Coordinates of C-alpha atoms and ligand atoms in Angstrom, one line a residue:
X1 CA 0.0 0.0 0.0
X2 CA 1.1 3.4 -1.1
X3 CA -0.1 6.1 1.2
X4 CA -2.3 9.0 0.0
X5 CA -0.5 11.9 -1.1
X6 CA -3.2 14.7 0.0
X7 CA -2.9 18.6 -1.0
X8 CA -1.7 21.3 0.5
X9 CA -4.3 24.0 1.3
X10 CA -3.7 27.0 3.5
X11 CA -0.1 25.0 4.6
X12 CA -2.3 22.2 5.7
X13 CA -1.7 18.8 3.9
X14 CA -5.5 17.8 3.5
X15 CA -7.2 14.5 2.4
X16 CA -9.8 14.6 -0.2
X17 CA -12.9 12.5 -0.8
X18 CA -11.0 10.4 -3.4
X19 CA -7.8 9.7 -4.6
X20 CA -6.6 8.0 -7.8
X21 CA -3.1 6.2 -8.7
X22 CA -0.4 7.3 -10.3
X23 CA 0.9 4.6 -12.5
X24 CA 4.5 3.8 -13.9
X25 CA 4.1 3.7 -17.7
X26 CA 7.3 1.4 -18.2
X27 CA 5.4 -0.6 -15.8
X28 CA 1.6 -1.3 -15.5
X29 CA 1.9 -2.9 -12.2
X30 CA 4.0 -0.3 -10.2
X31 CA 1.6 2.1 -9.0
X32 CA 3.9 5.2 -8.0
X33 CA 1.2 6.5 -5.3
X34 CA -2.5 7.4 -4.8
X35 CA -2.7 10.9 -5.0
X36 CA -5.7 13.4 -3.7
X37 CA -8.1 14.1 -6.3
X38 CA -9.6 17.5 -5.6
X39 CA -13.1 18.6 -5.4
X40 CA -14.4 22.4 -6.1
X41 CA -14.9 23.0 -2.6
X42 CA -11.2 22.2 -2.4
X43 CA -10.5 24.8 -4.7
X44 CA -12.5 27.1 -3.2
X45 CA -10.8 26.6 0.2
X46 CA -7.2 26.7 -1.9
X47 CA -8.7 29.9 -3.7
X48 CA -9.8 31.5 -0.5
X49 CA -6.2 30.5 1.9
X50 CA -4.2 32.1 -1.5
X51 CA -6.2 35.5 -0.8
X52 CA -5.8 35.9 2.7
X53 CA -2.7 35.6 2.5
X54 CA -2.2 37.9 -0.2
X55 CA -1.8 41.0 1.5
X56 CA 1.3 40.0 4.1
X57 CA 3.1 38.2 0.9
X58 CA 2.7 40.9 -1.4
X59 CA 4.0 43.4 0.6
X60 CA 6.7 40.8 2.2
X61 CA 10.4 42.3 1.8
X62 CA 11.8 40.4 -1.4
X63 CA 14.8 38.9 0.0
X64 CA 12.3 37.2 2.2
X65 CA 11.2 35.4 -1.3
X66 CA 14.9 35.1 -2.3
X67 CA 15.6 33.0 0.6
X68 CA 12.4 30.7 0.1
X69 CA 13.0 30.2 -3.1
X70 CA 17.0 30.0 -3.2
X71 CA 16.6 27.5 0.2
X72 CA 14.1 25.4 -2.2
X73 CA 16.6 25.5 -5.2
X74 CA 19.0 23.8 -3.3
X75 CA 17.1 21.0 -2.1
X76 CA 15.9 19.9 -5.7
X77 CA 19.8 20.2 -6.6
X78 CA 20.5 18.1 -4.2
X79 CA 17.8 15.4 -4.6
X80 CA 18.2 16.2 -8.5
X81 CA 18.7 12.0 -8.6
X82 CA 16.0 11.0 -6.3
X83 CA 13.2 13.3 -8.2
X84 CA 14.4 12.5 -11.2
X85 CA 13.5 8.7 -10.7
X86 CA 10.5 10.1 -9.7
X87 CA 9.7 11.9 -12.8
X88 CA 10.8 8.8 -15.0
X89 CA 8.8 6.7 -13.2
X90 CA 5.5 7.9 -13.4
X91 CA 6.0 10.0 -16.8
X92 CA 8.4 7.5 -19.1
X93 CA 11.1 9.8 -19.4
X94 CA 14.5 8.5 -19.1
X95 CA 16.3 8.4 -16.4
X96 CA 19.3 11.5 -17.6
X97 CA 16.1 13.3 -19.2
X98 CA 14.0 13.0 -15.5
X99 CA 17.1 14.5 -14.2
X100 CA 17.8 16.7 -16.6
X101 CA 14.6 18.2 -15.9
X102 CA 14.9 17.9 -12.5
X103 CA 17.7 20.2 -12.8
X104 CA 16.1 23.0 -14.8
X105 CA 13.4 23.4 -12.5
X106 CA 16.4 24.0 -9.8
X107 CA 17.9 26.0 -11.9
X108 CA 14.6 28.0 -12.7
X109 CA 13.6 28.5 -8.8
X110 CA 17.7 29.8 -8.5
X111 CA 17.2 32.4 -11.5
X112 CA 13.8 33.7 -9.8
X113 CA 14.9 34.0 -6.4
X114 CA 17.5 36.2 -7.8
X115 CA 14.7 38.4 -10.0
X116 CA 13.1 39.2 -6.5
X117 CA 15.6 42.2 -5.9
X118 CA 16.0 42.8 -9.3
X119 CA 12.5 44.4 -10.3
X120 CA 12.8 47.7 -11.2
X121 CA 10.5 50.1 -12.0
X122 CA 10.9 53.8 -13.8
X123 CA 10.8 57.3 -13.3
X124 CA 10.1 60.3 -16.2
X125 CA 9.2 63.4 -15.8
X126 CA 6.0 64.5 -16.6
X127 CA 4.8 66.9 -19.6
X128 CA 3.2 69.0 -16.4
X129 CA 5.4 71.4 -14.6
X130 CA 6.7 70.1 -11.2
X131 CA 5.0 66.8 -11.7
X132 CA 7.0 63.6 -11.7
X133 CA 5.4 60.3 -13.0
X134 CA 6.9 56.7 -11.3
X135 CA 6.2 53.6 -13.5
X136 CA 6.2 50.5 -10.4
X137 CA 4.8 46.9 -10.7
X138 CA 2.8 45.0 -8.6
X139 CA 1.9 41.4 -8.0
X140 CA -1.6 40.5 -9.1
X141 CA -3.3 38.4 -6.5
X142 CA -4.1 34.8 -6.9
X143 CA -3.0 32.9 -9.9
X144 CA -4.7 29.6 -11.1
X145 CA -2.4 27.1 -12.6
X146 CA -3.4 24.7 -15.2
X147 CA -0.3 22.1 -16.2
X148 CA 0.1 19.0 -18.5
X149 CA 1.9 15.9 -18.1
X150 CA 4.9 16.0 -20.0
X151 CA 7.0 18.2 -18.1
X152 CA 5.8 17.6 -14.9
X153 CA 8.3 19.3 -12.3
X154 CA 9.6 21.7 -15.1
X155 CA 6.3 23.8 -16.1
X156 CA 5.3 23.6 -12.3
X157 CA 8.4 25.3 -11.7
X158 CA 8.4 27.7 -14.6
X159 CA 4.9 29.4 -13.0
X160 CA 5.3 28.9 -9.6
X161 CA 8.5 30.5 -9.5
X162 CA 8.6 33.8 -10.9
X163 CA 4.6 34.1 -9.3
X164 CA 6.3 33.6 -5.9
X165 CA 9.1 35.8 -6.5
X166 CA 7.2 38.6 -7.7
X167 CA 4.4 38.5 -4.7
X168 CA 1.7 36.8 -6.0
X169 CA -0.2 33.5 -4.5
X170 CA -0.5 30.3 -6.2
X171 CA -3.5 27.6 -6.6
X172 CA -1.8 24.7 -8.8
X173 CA -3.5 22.2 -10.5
X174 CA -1.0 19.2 -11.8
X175 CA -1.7 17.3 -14.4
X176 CA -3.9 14.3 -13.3
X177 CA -2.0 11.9 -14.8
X178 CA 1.5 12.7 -12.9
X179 CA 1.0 14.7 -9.9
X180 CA 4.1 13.5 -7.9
X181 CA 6.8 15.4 -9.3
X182 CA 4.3 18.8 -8.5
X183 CA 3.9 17.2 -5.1
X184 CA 7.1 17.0 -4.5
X185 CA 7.6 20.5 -5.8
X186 CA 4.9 21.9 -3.8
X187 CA 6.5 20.1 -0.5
X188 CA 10.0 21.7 -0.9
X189 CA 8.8 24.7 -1.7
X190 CA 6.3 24.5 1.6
X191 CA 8.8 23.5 3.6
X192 CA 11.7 26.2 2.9
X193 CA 9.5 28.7 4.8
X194 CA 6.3 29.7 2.5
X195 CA 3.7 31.4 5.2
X196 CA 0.5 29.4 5.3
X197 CA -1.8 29.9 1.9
X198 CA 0.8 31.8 -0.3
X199 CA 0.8 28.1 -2.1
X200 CA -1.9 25.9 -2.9
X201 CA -1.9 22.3 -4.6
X202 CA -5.3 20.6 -5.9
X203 CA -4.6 17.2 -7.5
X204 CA -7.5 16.3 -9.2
X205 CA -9.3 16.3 -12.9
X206 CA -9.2 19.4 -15.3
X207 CA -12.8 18.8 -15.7
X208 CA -13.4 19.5 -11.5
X209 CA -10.6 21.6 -10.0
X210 CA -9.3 23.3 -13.4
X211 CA -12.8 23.9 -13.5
X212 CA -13.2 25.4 -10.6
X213 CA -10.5 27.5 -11.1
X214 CA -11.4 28.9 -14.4
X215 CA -14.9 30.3 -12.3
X216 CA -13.7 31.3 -9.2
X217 CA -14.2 35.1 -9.2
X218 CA -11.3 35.4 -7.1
X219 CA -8.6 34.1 -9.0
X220 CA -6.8 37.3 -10.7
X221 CA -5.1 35.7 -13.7
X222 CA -4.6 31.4 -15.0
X223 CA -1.1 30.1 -16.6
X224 CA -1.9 27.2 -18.4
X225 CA -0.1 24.9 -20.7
X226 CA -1.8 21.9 -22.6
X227 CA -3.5 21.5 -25.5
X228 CA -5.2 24.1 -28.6
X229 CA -8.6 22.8 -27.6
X230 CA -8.7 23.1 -23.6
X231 CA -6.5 26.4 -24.1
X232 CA -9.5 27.6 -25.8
X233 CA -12.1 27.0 -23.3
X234 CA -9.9 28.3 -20.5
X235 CA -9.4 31.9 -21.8
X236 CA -13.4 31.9 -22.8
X237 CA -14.1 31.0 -19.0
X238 CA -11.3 33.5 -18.0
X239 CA -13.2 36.2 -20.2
X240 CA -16.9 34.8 -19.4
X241 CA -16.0 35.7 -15.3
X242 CA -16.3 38.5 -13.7
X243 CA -14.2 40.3 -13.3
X244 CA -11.9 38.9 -16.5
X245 CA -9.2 37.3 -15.4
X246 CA -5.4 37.8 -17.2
X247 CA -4.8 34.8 -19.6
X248 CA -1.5 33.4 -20.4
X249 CA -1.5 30.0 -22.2
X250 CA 1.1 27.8 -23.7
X251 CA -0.3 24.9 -26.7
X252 CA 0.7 22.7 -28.9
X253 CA 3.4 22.8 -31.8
X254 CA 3.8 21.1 -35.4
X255 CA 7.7 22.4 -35.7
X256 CA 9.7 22.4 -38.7
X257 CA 13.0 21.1 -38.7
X258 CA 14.7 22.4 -42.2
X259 CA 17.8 20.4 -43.6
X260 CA 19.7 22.1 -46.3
X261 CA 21.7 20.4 -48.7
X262 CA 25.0 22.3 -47.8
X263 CA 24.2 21.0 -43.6
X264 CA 26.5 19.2 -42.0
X265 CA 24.7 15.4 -42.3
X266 CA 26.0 13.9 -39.1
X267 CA 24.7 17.4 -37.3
X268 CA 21.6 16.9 -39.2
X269 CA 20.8 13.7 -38.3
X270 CA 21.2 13.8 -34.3
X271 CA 19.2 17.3 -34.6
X272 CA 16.6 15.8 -36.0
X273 CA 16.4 12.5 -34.2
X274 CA 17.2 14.3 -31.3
X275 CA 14.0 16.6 -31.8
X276 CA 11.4 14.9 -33.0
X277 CA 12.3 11.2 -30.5
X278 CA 13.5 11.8 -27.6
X279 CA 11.6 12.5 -24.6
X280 CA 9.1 10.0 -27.1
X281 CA 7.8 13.1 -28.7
X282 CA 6.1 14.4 -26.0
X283 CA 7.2 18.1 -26.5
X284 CA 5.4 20.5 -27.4
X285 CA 8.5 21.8 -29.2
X286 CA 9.4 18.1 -30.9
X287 CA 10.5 18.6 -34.7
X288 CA 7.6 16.5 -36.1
X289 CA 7.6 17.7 -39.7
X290 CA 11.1 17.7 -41.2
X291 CA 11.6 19.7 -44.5
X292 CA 14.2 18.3 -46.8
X293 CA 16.0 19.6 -49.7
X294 CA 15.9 17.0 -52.8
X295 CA 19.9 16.7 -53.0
X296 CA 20.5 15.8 -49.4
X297 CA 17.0 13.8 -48.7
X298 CA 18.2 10.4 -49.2
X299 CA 21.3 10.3 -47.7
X300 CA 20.0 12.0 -45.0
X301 CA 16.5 9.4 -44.6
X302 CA 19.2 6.3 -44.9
X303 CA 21.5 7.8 -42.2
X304 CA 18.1 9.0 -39.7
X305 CA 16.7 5.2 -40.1
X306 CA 20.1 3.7 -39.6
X307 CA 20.5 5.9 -36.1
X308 CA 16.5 4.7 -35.6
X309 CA 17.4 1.6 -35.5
X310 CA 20.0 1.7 -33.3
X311 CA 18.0 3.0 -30.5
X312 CA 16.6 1.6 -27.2
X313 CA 12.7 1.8 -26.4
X314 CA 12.8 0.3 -22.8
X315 CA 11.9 0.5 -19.5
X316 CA 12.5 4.5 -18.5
X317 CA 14.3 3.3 -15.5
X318 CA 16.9 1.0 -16.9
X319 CA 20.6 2.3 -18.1
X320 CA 21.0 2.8 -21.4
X321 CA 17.6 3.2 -22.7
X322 CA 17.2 6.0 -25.1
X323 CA 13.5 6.5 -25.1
X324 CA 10.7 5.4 -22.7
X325 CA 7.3 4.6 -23.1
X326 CA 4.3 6.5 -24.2
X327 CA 2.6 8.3 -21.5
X328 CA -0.3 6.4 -21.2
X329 CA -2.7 4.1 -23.0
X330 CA -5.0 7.2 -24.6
X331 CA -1.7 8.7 -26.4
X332 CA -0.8 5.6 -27.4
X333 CA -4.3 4.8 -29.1
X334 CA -3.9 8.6 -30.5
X335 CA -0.2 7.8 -31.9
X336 CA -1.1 4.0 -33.5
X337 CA -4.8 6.2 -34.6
X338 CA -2.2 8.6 -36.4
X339 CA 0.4 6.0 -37.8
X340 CA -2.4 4.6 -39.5
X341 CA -3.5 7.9 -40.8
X342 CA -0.2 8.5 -42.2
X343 CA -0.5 5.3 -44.1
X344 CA -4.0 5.4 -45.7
X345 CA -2.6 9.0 -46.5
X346 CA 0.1 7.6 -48.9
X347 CA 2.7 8.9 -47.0
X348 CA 5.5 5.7 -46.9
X349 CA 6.4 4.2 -43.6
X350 CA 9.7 4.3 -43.5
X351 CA 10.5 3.1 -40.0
X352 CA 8.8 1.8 -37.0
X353 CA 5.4 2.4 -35.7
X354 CA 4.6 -1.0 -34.1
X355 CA 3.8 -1.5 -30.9
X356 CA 7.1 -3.3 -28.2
X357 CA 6.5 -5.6 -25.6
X358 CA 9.3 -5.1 -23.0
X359 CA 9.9 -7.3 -19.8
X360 CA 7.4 -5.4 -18.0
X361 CA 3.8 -4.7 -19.6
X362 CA 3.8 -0.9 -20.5
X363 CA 3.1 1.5 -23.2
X364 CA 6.0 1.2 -25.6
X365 CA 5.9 2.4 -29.2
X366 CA 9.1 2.0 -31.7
X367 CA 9.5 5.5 -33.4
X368 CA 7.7 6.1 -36.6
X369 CA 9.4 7.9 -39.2
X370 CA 7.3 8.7 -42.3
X371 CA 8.9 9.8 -45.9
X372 CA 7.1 11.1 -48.4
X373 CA 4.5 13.7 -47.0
X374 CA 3.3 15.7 -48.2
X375 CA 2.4 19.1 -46.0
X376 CA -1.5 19.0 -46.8
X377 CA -1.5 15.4 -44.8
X378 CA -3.1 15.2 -41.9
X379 CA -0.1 13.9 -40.0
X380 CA 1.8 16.9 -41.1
X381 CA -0.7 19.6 -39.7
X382 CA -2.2 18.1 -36.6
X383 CA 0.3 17.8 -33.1
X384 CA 0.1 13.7 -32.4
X385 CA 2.4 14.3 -29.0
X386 CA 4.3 11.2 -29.8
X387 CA 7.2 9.5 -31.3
X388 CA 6.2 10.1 -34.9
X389 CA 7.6 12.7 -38.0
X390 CA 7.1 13.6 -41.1
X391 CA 10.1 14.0 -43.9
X392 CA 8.7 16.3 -46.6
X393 CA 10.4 16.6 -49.7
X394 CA 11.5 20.0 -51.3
X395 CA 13.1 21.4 -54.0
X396 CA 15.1 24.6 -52.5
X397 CA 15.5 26.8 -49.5
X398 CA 12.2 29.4 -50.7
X399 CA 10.2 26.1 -50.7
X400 CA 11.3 24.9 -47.1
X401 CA 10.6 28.4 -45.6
X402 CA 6.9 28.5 -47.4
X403 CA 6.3 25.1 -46.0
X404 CA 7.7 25.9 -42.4
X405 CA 5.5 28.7 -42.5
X406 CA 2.6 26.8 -43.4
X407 CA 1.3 25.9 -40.3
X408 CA -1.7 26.5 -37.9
X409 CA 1.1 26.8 -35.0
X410 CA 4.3 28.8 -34.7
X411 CA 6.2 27.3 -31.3
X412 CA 9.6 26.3 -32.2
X413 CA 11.5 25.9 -35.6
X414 CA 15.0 25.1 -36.9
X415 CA 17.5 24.9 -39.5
X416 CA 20.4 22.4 -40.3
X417 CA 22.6 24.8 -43.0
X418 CA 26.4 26.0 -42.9
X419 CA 25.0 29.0 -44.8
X420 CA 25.2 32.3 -42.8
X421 CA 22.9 33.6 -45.8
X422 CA 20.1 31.1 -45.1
X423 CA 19.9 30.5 -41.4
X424 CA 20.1 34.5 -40.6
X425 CA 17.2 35.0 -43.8
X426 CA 14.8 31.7 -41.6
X427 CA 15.9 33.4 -38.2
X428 CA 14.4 36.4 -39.5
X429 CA 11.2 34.8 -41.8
X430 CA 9.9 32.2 -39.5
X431 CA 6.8 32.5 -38.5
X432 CA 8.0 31.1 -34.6
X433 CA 8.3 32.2 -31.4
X434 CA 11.4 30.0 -31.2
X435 CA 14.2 29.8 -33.9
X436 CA 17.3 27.2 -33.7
X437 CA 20.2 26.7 -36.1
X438 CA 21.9 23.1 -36.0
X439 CA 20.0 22.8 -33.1
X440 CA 17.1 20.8 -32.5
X441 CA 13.4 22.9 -32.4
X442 CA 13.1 21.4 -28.8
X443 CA 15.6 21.6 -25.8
X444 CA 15.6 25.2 -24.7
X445 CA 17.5 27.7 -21.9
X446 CA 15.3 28.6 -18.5
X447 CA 16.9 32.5 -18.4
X448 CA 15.1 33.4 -21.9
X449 CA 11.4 34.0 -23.2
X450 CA 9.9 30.9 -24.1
X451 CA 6.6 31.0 -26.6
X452 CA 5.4 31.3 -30.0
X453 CA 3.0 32.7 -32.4
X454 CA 0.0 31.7 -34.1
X455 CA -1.7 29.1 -32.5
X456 CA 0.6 27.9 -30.8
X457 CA 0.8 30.9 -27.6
X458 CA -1.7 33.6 -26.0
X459 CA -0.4 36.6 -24.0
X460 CA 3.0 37.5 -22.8
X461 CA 6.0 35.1 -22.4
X462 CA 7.0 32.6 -20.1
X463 CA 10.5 32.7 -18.4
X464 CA 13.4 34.8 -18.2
X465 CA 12.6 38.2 -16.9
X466 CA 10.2 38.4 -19.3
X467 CA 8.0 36.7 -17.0
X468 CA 7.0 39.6 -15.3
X469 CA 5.0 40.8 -17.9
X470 CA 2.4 38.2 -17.1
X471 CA 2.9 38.1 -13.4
X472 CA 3.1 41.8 -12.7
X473 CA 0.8 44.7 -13.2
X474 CA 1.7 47.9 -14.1
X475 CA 1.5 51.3 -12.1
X476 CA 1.6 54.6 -13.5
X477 CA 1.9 57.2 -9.9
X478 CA 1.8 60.9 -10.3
X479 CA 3.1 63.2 -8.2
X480 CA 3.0 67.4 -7.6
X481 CA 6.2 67.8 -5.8
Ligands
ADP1 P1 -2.8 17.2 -22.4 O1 -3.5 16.3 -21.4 O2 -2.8 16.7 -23.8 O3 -1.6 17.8 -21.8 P2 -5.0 19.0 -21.8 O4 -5.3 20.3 -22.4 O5 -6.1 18.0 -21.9 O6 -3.7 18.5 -22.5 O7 -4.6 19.1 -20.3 C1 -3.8 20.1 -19.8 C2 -4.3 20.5 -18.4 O8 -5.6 21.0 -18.5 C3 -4.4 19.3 -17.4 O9 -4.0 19.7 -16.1 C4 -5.9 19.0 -17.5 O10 -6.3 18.4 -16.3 C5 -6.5 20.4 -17.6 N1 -7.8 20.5 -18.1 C6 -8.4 19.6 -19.0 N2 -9.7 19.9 -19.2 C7 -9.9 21.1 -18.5 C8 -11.1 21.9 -18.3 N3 -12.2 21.7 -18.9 N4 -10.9 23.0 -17.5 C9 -9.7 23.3 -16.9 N5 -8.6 22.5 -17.0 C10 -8.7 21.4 -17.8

């Protein structure tokens, strides 16, 4: 028996009516935990701890904050191994990628306690004689999160963080399907020294607490990140309530990965198998379609299905596997669902795509890589989440830009090229919030904006400083000396 992990709700940790399990997706019969799932009433409680204890935290001297959050930073340093098992347990990562993530979210809390001290405001003179005007920020109130399950400590971290550091109070909602690395999150960050109610966890279904959150007139602003169509519904809600709450919310991504013939093959090749397969796919920033110039597109399909096949879909937890299982048994329906799709599309099935069975029952899928797509196909406009691309064939560099372009979603996109003349011309004409040359579309820094365009993003950047502009309002104080 696992024991209940319960939420944390005005710095108590409190059961709820029902719990659900948390299961290891390498392994169908290791059930991680039972974890709390939320009711509204919970939120409401959360919602109603966060803004009573708005007031002292908003107004609390910021190196308070920096100490919170630097004490927390160095606690998931130092259990970056232990958390990281965590992670790969109940989300399929690997082992170095649960850690690796482990580590940004460390690194993120580090970079925000330091942005405590460092907001800064302005003062201009005004057009008015002996008037001066002082441009200050201020921390919203209560912020609802909304987060998905493939980065489950990372995004967590990425909102919490800089809402902490710049005053605000938190209600988080983890994804249902892994809410232990959040938990664990949550409990550091509870522990370094957080006064009762400035952070709230609600485990529990989107449908019920994010819900709940969405409605709650008192919740001044929702972060979420997940998919187009949810995204959707939560800035109607947040615009249907009253008063409107701020919106910030982070989708999905169809991201091109353009290979030149003049790139580097071997660069090429790990970019692009790097992007679109590791962390199984499950990126929002994974390089699913990948553009290909006709002179290198052979050599360069021969040497990605050569690499293919040299890699290890096993167990998350075991040395030297180099991608885990799919998340769960719905994604993996949705990723067979679109395999299929490819095929009755015409596109050619040039690797993988059948289901593994592994040692222990779980959810593991051999990479599918598709050649000759076409950009209309349904496989090359709609986000699958999994370990599946599309290779579509062009004729030059102006073709590869239209067809990176041509997309309902503008996250992430790169270039493989040794030409200074094309990657700075696609740094410039992508249609993406993200641009990467001979690098792959996903793996990113956590000091620097992170978001896109088009469908893909709503309202202001995550990370970086620029993560003030969503979790801080704006002042503008007048004064007749
Ligand atoms: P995915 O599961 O593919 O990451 P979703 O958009 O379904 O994408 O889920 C992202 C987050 O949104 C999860 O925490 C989920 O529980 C939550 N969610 C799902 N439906 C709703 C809803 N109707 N209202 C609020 N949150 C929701």
């Amino acid at each position: 028996m696992t024991a209940p992990f319960r939420n944390l709700i005005a710095g108590e940790w409190t059961a709820a009516s029902d719990t659900s399990p948390n299961v290891n997706p390498s392994n169908l019969s290791d059930v991680v935990g039972d974890y709390a799932r939320g009711s509204a009433a919970d939120v409401d409680a959360a919602v109603a701890a966060a803004k009573a204890a708005f007031p002292a935290w908003s107004r609390s001297v910021p190196y308070a904050r920096h100490e919170i959050l630097k004490k927390a930073a160095a606690e998931v340093f130092a259990r970056k191994e232990e958390l990281g098992r965590l992670l790969a347990r109940e989300e399929g990562k690997t082992l170095p990628e649960g850690i690796g993530e482990v580590t940004r979210a460390g690194q993120i809390l580090e970079f925000f306690a330091a942005e405590t001290i460092r907001l800064a405001g302005e003062t201009l003179p005004s057009v008015r004689p002996g008037v001066g005007v002082e441009v200050t920020r201020e921390p919203l109130g209560v912020i609802g999160m909304i987060t998905p399950w493939n980065f489950p400590i990372a995004i967590p971290a990425w909102k919490i963080a800089p809402a902490l550091a710049y005053g605000n109070c938190v209600v988080i909602k983890p994804a249902e399907l892994v809410p232990g690395s959040a938990w664990a999150l949550v409990d550091i960050l509870h522990r370094a020294g957080l006064p009762a109610g400035v952070l709230n966890l609600v485990m529990g279904k989107g449908s019920v607490v994010g819900q709940r959150l969405l409605e709650h007139p008192d919740v001044t602003a929702i972060t979420f990140t997940g998919s187009v169509g949810t995204g959707r519904r939560v800035a109607k809600a947040a615009i249907d309530c009253d008063p409107m709450k701020k919106v910030q919310l982070e989708m999905g991504g169809k991201n091109p990965l353009v290979v030149l013939d003049d790139a580097d093959l071997a660069v090429a090749v790990e970019t692009a198998v790097n992007g679109a397969f590791f962390s199984t796919g499950q990126r929002c920033t994974a390089s699913s379609r990948v553009i290909v110039t006709e002179g290198i597109h052979d050599r360069f399909v021969e040497a990605v299905t050569a690499r293919l096949s040299g890699l290890v879909v096993d167990d998350a937890l075991k040395a030297g596997t180099h991608i885990g299982p799919v998340v769960d048994q719905g994604q993996l329906d949705q990723d067979m669902r679109y395999v299929e799709i490819g095929r009755a599309e015409g596109a050619k099935l040039a690797f993988g795509g059948e289901r593994l069975n592994r040692e222990t029952e779980g959810f593991y899928l051999q990479p599918a890589l598709f050649t000759e797509c076409t950009n209309d196909m349904r496989i090359s406009r709609e986000e699958i989440f999994g370990p599946v691309a599309s290779v579509i064939r062009v004729k030059d560099y102006d073709e590869a830009l239209a067809v990176a372009n041509d997309t309902p979603f503008g996250l992430s996109a790169g270039i493989c090229t040794t030409s200074l003349k094309y990657a700075s011309h696609f740094k410039r004409n992508s249609e993406a919030g993200m641009v990467m040359v001979n690098l792959p579309t996903a793996g990113v820094d956590f000091h620097v904006p992170f978001g896109g365009r088009k469908g893909s993003s709503y309202g202001p950047r995550e990370q970086g400083s620029y993560a003030r502009e969503f979790f801080t309002i704006v002042k503008t104080a007048y004064t007749l000396a």
